[in-house]
Amino acid sequence: MKALFGGLLYCFSLLVQVHGTNFRFYGYEPQRISPAIPYIRPVQAAQNAISATGIQCKIRPLDLVLIIDSSRSVRPGEFEKVKIFISDMIDTLDIGQYATRVAVINYASTVNIEFHLKTYFNKVDMKQAVSRIKPLSTGTMSGLAIRTAMNEAYTEKAGARPPSQNISKVAVIVTDGRPQDKVQEVSAQARASGIEIYAIGVDRADMQSLRLMASTPLDEHVFYVETYGVIEKFTSKFRKTLCGEDICSLRTHGCEHICVSTTDSYYCKCQDGYILNEDKKTCSKEVKPVVVVDPCKCESLVQFQRTVQSAIQSLASRLEEMTKKVQQYEHRLRRF
């Protein structure tokens, strides 16, 4: 009986397998120029030249934290100009959940996160929130503000994106005084964690402290303005700094079908029904492999299936006969 059941199971396994001057930059002193020609003009001229050539600028996605000094030395009217500067910066950015996210930290002797990176994903609400920011009090705890940005604002819980998404972390600190705490060590820690720091000094700001806070090269990350009255002019400068060229819009990419921009580069894609060639630029019609079925193999498979089914049926019949005989033997034994 065991041999019979074993043979039957083997046959089943076979069957399964078959189916299966107003401002200057650190490191650069502007020349004396006529008051009729403001120093900001070269930046504006460069932007006009970009517009004239038809080159469009695409802001790379950022996790941007703006850190603003609102100590008592910043007069109410000056603080309003800082808020205008922030609003103008927001206008230049591509704000959105999958684009640039912005947080604002307000500090003096204490630190307050006005809103997180995850709070607003549209410019209107964000600018309204900026307009509601109030100055704090005395004191200039710049180091504490940077630490708060690093430990609280740049967390995934607060809306910062994970390292796997390769989103740049940028912090801009605006201050008019000398920090009352140590900034060198905490700034170094922030930079080591991947945060790029820009430092803007106004009026009485301590240049040495700005240099200790900012990322390198310093001539690209440390700025100084003589008064808050001209800080808005930095909007154009930061747009150039934070902006990367949209290579796809230049039409020099060489992609035959579709050009897709990334943070600092691009890649080519093909339309549906086409595949990208080895040069990663041109496309070819996708040729799907045709599966040719050997009719002889099909006939052999069908014949094999029929043979297996016939063998199974034969085994089943023999098993039934043997079962009946066993029952007869058991009936006879009961008589004795």
Short mmCIF file of C-alpha atoms in Angstrom, two decimals:
data_model
loop_
_atom_site.label_atom_id
_atom_site.label_comp_id
_atom_site.label_asym_id
_atom_site.label_seq_id
_atom_site.Cartn_x
_atom_site.Cartn_y
_atom_site.Cartn_z
CA MET A 1 0.00 0.00 0.00
CA LYS A 2 2.82 2.43 0.85
CA ALA A 3 4.48 1.77 -2.52
CA LEU A 4 1.17 2.43 -4.29
CA PHE A 5 0.58 5.75 -2.48
CA GLY A 6 4.21 6.75 -3.12
CA GLY A 7 3.84 6.13 -6.83
CA LEU A 8 0.59 8.11 -6.90
CA LEU A 9 2.22 11.13 -5.16
CA TYR A 10 5.15 11.00 -7.57
CA CYS A 11 2.78 11.18 -10.53
CA PHE A 12 1.01 14.18 -9.00
CA SER A 13 4.35 15.95 -8.52
CA LEU A 14 5.18 15.44 -12.20
CA LEU A 15 1.87 16.95 -13.21
CA VAL A 16 2.44 20.02 -10.98
CA GLN A 17 5.91 20.60 -12.48
CA VAL A 18 4.51 20.51 -15.99
CA HIS A 19 1.97 23.29 -15.15
CA GLY A 20 3.91 24.87 -13.16
CA THR A 21 28.75 100.77 -1.12
CA ASN A 22 25.40 100.40 0.01
CA PHE A 23 26.80 97.02 0.70
CA ARG A 24 29.95 95.01 0.27
CA PHE A 25 31.02 91.41 0.55
CA TYR A 26 33.63 90.04 2.88
CA GLY A 27 36.97 89.84 1.12
CA TYR A 28 36.00 92.49 -1.41
CA GLU A 29 36.06 96.25 -0.95
CA PRO A 30 34.11 98.13 -3.63
CA GLN A 31 35.81 100.99 -5.42
CA ARG A 32 34.60 104.51 -4.97
CA ILE A 33 31.89 105.12 -7.50
CA SER A 34 29.55 107.92 -8.34
CA PRO A 35 26.45 108.10 -6.12
CA ALA A 36 24.41 108.20 -9.30
CA ILE A 37 25.43 104.61 -10.01
CA PRO A 38 24.44 102.35 -7.11
CA TYR A 39 26.74 99.43 -6.32
CA ILE A 40 23.93 96.92 -6.79
CA ARG A 41 23.82 97.69 -10.48
CA PRO A 42 26.30 94.98 -11.63
CA VAL A 43 24.07 92.31 -10.10
CA GLN A 44 21.02 93.77 -11.81
CA ALA A 45 22.89 94.00 -15.09
CA ALA A 46 23.87 90.35 -14.83
CA GLN A 47 20.26 89.37 -14.22
CA ASN A 48 19.11 91.49 -17.16
CA ALA A 49 21.72 89.80 -19.33
CA ILE A 50 20.40 86.41 -18.26
CA SER A 51 16.84 87.45 -19.12
CA ALA A 52 17.91 88.89 -22.45
CA THR A 53 19.56 85.65 -23.52
CA GLY A 54 16.47 83.69 -22.59
CA ILE A 55 18.24 81.63 -19.92
CA GLN A 56 15.77 80.69 -17.24
CA CYS A 57 16.83 80.11 -13.68
CA LYS A 58 15.43 77.19 -11.75
CA ILE A 59 15.70 77.21 -7.97
CA ARG A 60 17.05 73.92 -6.66
CA PRO A 61 14.95 72.32 -3.90
CA LEU A 62 16.13 73.44 -0.46
CA ASP A 63 15.37 73.02 3.20
CA LEU A 64 15.90 76.70 4.01
CA VAL A 65 15.98 78.09 7.57
CA LEU A 66 16.05 81.88 8.01
CA ILE A 67 17.45 83.01 11.38
CA ILE A 68 16.70 86.64 12.25
CA ASP A 69 18.03 88.77 15.10
CA SER A 70 15.24 90.75 16.80
CA SER A 71 17.14 92.07 19.80
CA ARG A 72 16.47 95.57 21.13
CA SER A 73 19.19 97.09 18.94
CA VAL A 74 17.00 96.34 15.92
CA ARG A 75 14.49 99.18 15.80
CA PRO A 76 10.86 98.40 14.88
CA GLY A 77 11.17 99.98 11.43
CA GLU A 78 14.39 98.07 10.77
CA PHE A 79 12.79 94.80 11.81
CA GLU A 80 9.98 95.44 9.31
CA LYS A 81 12.62 95.77 6.58
CA VAL A 82 14.03 92.40 7.60
CA LYS A 83 10.57 90.90 7.18
CA ILE A 84 10.27 92.50 3.74
CA PHE A 85 13.62 90.94 2.84
CA ILE A 86 12.35 87.53 3.93
CA SER A 87 9.09 87.93 1.99
CA ASP A 88 11.00 88.97 -1.12
CA MET A 89 13.21 85.89 -0.78
CA ILE A 90 10.13 83.69 -0.49
CA ASP A 91 8.80 85.22 -3.71
CA THR A 92 11.94 84.17 -5.58
CA LEU A 93 11.74 80.56 -4.41
CA ASP A 94 9.77 77.63 -5.75
CA ILE A 95 7.85 76.88 -2.55
CA GLY A 96 6.16 73.52 -2.12
CA GLN A 97 6.14 70.19 -0.35
CA TYR A 98 8.34 68.69 -3.06
CA ALA A 99 10.24 71.90 -3.85
CA THR A 100 11.75 74.37 -1.35
CA ARG A 101 10.59 74.35 2.25
CA VAL A 102 11.18 77.34 4.55
CA ALA A 103 11.35 77.78 8.32
CA VAL A 104 11.93 81.00 10.27
CA ILE A 105 13.74 81.27 13.61
CA ASN A 106 13.44 84.50 15.60
CA TYR A 107 16.02 85.13 18.32
CA ALA A 108 17.37 87.56 20.88
CA SER A 109 18.21 86.33 24.40
CA THR A 110 15.69 83.56 23.72
CA VAL A 111 14.94 81.60 20.55
CA ASN A 112 11.55 81.03 18.96
CA ILE A 113 10.81 78.93 15.89
CA GLU A 114 8.10 81.01 14.19
CA PHE A 115 7.18 78.18 11.82
CA HIS A 116 8.71 74.86 10.79
CA LEU A 117 9.72 73.48 7.40
CA LYS A 118 6.54 71.40 7.35
CA THR A 119 4.16 74.24 8.30
CA TYR A 120 3.54 76.05 4.99
CA PHE A 121 3.80 74.85 1.41
CA ASN A 122 2.44 77.98 -0.30
CA LYS A 123 3.79 81.52 -0.50
CA VAL A 124 0.64 83.37 0.57
CA ASP A 125 0.30 81.68 3.97
CA MET A 126 4.05 81.76 4.51
CA LYS A 127 4.31 85.52 3.86
CA GLN A 128 1.33 86.20 6.10
CA ALA A 129 3.08 84.28 8.88
CA VAL A 130 6.22 86.36 8.33
CA SER A 131 4.21 89.59 8.58
CA ARG A 132 2.95 88.50 12.03
CA ILE A 133 6.43 87.98 13.52
CA LYS A 134 7.14 90.25 16.52
CA PRO A 135 10.54 91.29 17.95
CA LEU A 136 11.61 89.49 21.09
CA SER A 137 13.82 91.27 23.64
CA THR A 138 17.37 92.16 24.58
CA GLY A 139 20.35 89.92 23.99
CA THR A 140 21.96 88.37 20.92
CA MET A 141 22.28 84.61 21.41
CA SER A 142 23.38 83.71 17.88
CA GLY A 143 25.01 80.44 18.94
CA LEU A 144 21.81 79.27 20.63
CA ALA A 145 19.84 80.16 17.50
CA ILE A 146 22.15 78.09 15.30
CA ARG A 147 21.97 75.17 17.73
CA THR A 148 18.17 75.37 17.68
CA ALA A 149 18.21 75.28 13.90
CA MET A 150 20.49 72.24 13.88
CA ASN A 151 18.77 70.24 16.64
CA GLU A 152 15.13 71.23 16.14
CA ALA A 153 14.42 72.88 12.79
CA TYR A 154 16.45 70.42 10.72
CA THR A 155 14.76 67.28 12.01
CA GLU A 156 12.47 65.06 9.97
CA LYS A 157 9.80 65.58 12.62
CA ALA A 158 9.92 69.32 11.89
CA GLY A 159 9.74 68.76 8.14
CA ALA A 160 13.37 68.37 7.06
CA ARG A 161 13.77 65.75 4.38
CA PRO A 162 15.94 62.64 4.98
CA PRO A 163 19.52 62.44 3.64
CA SER A 164 18.41 59.87 1.06
CA GLN A 165 16.58 62.63 -0.84
CA ASN A 166 19.78 64.69 -1.17
CA ILE A 167 18.06 68.01 -0.44
CA SER A 168 20.44 70.89 0.36
CA LYS A 169 20.19 72.37 3.86
CA VAL A 170 20.76 76.13 3.84
CA ALA A 171 20.62 78.53 6.81
CA VAL A 172 20.74 82.34 6.50
CA ILE A 173 21.40 84.32 9.68
CA VAL A 174 20.82 88.09 9.82
CA THR A 175 22.24 90.03 12.78
CA ASP A 176 23.34 93.56 13.66
CA GLY A 177 25.31 92.86 16.80
CA ARG A 178 28.04 90.85 18.47
CA PRO A 179 26.93 87.40 19.73
CA GLN A 180 26.72 87.13 23.50
CA ASP A 181 27.45 83.42 23.38
CA LYS A 182 30.03 81.26 21.61
CA VAL A 183 29.34 80.63 17.94
CA GLN A 184 32.49 78.96 16.59
CA GLU A 185 31.96 75.45 17.93
CA VAL A 186 28.21 75.19 17.32
CA SER A 187 28.59 76.66 13.83
CA ALA A 188 31.26 74.08 13.03
CA GLN A 189 28.95 71.32 14.25
CA ALA A 190 26.12 72.66 12.09
CA ARG A 191 28.33 72.82 9.02
CA ALA A 192 29.64 69.31 9.72
CA SER A 193 26.04 68.06 9.81
CA GLY A 194 25.57 69.30 6.24
CA ILE A 195 24.09 72.77 6.81
CA GLU A 196 25.41 75.51 4.54
CA ILE A 197 25.43 78.80 6.50
CA TYR A 198 25.21 82.33 5.09
CA ALA A 199 25.82 85.22 7.50
CA ILE A 200 24.53 88.74 6.88
CA GLY A 201 25.84 91.51 9.11
CA VAL A 202 24.11 94.88 9.43
CA ASP A 203 25.52 98.15 10.80
CA ARG A 204 27.30 97.25 14.07
CA ALA A 205 27.63 93.53 13.30
CA ASP A 206 30.90 91.91 14.31
CA MET A 207 32.65 90.72 11.13
CA GLN A 208 34.82 88.19 12.95
CA SER A 209 31.71 86.49 14.37
CA LEU A 210 30.13 86.40 10.92
CA ARG A 211 33.22 84.67 9.56
CA LEU A 212 33.11 82.11 12.40
CA MET A 213 29.49 81.28 11.64
CA ALA A 214 29.55 81.11 7.85
CA SER A 215 30.49 78.32 5.50
CA THR A 216 33.46 78.57 3.17
CA PRO A 217 34.44 80.16 0.88
CA LEU A 218 33.80 83.17 3.08
CA ASP A 219 33.60 85.65 0.22
CA GLU A 220 30.51 83.77 -0.97
CA HIS A 221 28.88 83.28 2.43
CA VAL A 222 29.61 86.45 4.45
CA PHE A 223 27.83 89.71 3.59
CA TYR A 224 27.64 93.14 5.14
CA VAL A 225 25.25 96.07 4.71
CA GLU A 226 25.59 99.44 6.38
CA THR A 227 21.89 99.85 7.15
CA TYR A 228 18.71 97.82 7.15
CA GLY A 229 17.45 100.24 4.53
CA VAL A 230 19.29 98.40 1.76
CA ILE A 231 19.03 94.81 2.99
CA GLU A 232 16.21 94.12 0.51
CA LYS A 233 18.76 94.47 -2.27
CA PHE A 234 20.26 91.17 -1.15
CA THR A 235 17.27 89.36 -2.60
CA SER A 236 18.79 89.42 -6.07
CA LYS A 237 22.17 88.31 -4.74
CA PHE A 238 20.70 85.35 -2.90
CA ARG A 239 18.62 84.38 -5.89
CA LYS A 240 21.81 84.05 -7.90
CA THR A 241 23.53 82.21 -5.06
CA LEU A 242 20.72 79.73 -4.39
CA CYS A 243 19.76 79.36 -8.01
CA GLY A 244 20.99 76.73 -10.41
CA GLU A 245 20.65 76.83 -14.17
CA ASP A 246 17.89 74.73 -15.63
CA ILE A 247 20.03 72.90 -18.18
CA CYS A 248 16.97 71.50 -19.90
CA SER A 249 15.73 75.01 -20.71
CA LEU A 250 19.03 75.83 -22.44
CA ARG A 251 18.29 73.22 -25.14
CA THR A 252 21.93 72.17 -25.23
CA HIS A 253 21.32 68.91 -23.39
CA GLY A 254 21.10 66.71 -26.50
CA CYS A 255 18.17 64.64 -25.28
CA GLU A 256 16.23 63.32 -28.25
CA HIS A 257 12.88 63.04 -26.45
CA ILE A 258 12.61 64.27 -22.85
CA CYS A 259 15.07 66.20 -20.62
CA VAL A 260 14.57 65.95 -16.85
CA SER A 261 16.32 68.51 -14.62
CA THR A 262 17.86 67.49 -11.29
CA THR A 263 19.44 69.57 -8.52
CA ASP A 264 22.65 70.28 -10.41
CA SER A 265 22.40 68.27 -13.61
CA TYR A 266 19.90 66.46 -15.84
CA TYR A 267 19.11 63.13 -17.46
CA CYS A 268 17.29 62.00 -20.60
CA LYS A 269 14.11 59.93 -20.89
CA CYS A 270 12.25 58.44 -23.82
CA GLN A 271 8.61 58.54 -24.75
CA ASP A 272 6.42 55.49 -24.24
CA GLY A 273 7.30 52.72 -26.62
CA TYR A 274 10.97 53.76 -26.85
CA ILE A 275 14.10 52.84 -24.91
CA LEU A 276 17.19 54.91 -24.11
CA ASN A 277 20.28 53.99 -26.11
CA GLU A 278 23.74 53.46 -24.65
CA ASP A 279 24.65 57.11 -25.28
CA LYS A 280 21.95 58.02 -22.68
CA LYS A 281 20.56 60.67 -25.04
CA THR A 282 18.97 59.09 -28.12
CA CYS A 283 16.00 56.73 -28.20
CA SER A 284 15.10 53.67 -30.25
CA LYS A 285 11.80 51.96 -30.85
CA GLU A 286 11.28 49.32 -28.23
CA VAL A 287 11.24 45.87 -29.78
CA LYS A 288 9.53 43.35 -27.59
CA PRO A 289 10.92 39.83 -27.96
CA VAL A 290 8.63 37.45 -29.81
CA VAL A 291 8.28 34.12 -28.10
CA VAL A 292 8.23 31.38 -30.74
CA VAL A 293 6.61 28.22 -29.47
CA ASP A 294 7.85 24.98 -30.96
CA PRO A 295 4.68 23.10 -32.00
CA CYS A 296 6.49 19.83 -31.56
CA LYS A 297 7.17 20.69 -27.95
CA CYS A 298 3.51 21.55 -27.44
CA GLU A 299 2.38 18.22 -28.88
CA SER A 300 4.93 16.38 -26.75
CA LEU A 301 3.73 18.20 -23.65
CA VAL A 302 0.10 17.39 -24.36
CA GLN A 303 0.96 13.73 -25.01
CA PHE A 304 2.94 13.59 -21.78
CA GLN A 305 0.05 15.09 -19.83
CA ARG A 306 -2.34 12.53 -21.32
CA THR A 307 0.03 9.71 -20.42
CA VAL A 308 0.34 10.93 -16.83
CA GLN A 309 -3.42 11.35 -16.48
CA SER A 310 -3.99 7.85 -17.87
CA ALA A 311 -1.45 6.40 -15.44
CA ILE A 312 -3.10 8.21 -12.53
CA GLN A 313 -6.52 6.92 -13.53
CA SER A 314 -5.13 3.37 -13.80
CA LEU A 315 -3.51 3.65 -10.39
CA ALA A 316 -6.73 5.01 -8.92
CA SER A 317 -8.69 2.03 -10.34
CA ARG A 318 -6.19 -0.47 -8.93
CA LEU A 319 -6.29 1.30 -5.59
CA GLU A 320 -10.06 1.01 -5.56
CA GLU A 321 -9.90 -2.72 -6.39
CA MET A 322 -7.37 -3.34 -3.66
CA THR A 323 -9.50 -1.41 -1.17
CA LYS A 324 -12.46 -3.65 -1.97
CA LYS A 325 -10.34 -6.80 -1.52
CA VAL A 326 -9.07 -5.57 1.84
CA GLN A 327 -12.63 -4.95 2.96
CA GLN A 328 -13.59 -8.50 1.88
CA TYR A 329 -10.66 -9.99 3.84
CA GLU A 330 -11.66 -7.98 6.92
CA HIS A 331 -15.26 -9.26 6.57
CA ARG A 332 -14.09 -12.89 6.42
CA LEU A 333 -11.81 -12.46 9.42
CA ARG A 334 -14.71 -11.25 11.54
CA ARG A 335 -16.52 -14.58 10.94
CA PHE A 336 -13.77 -16.60 12.55
#
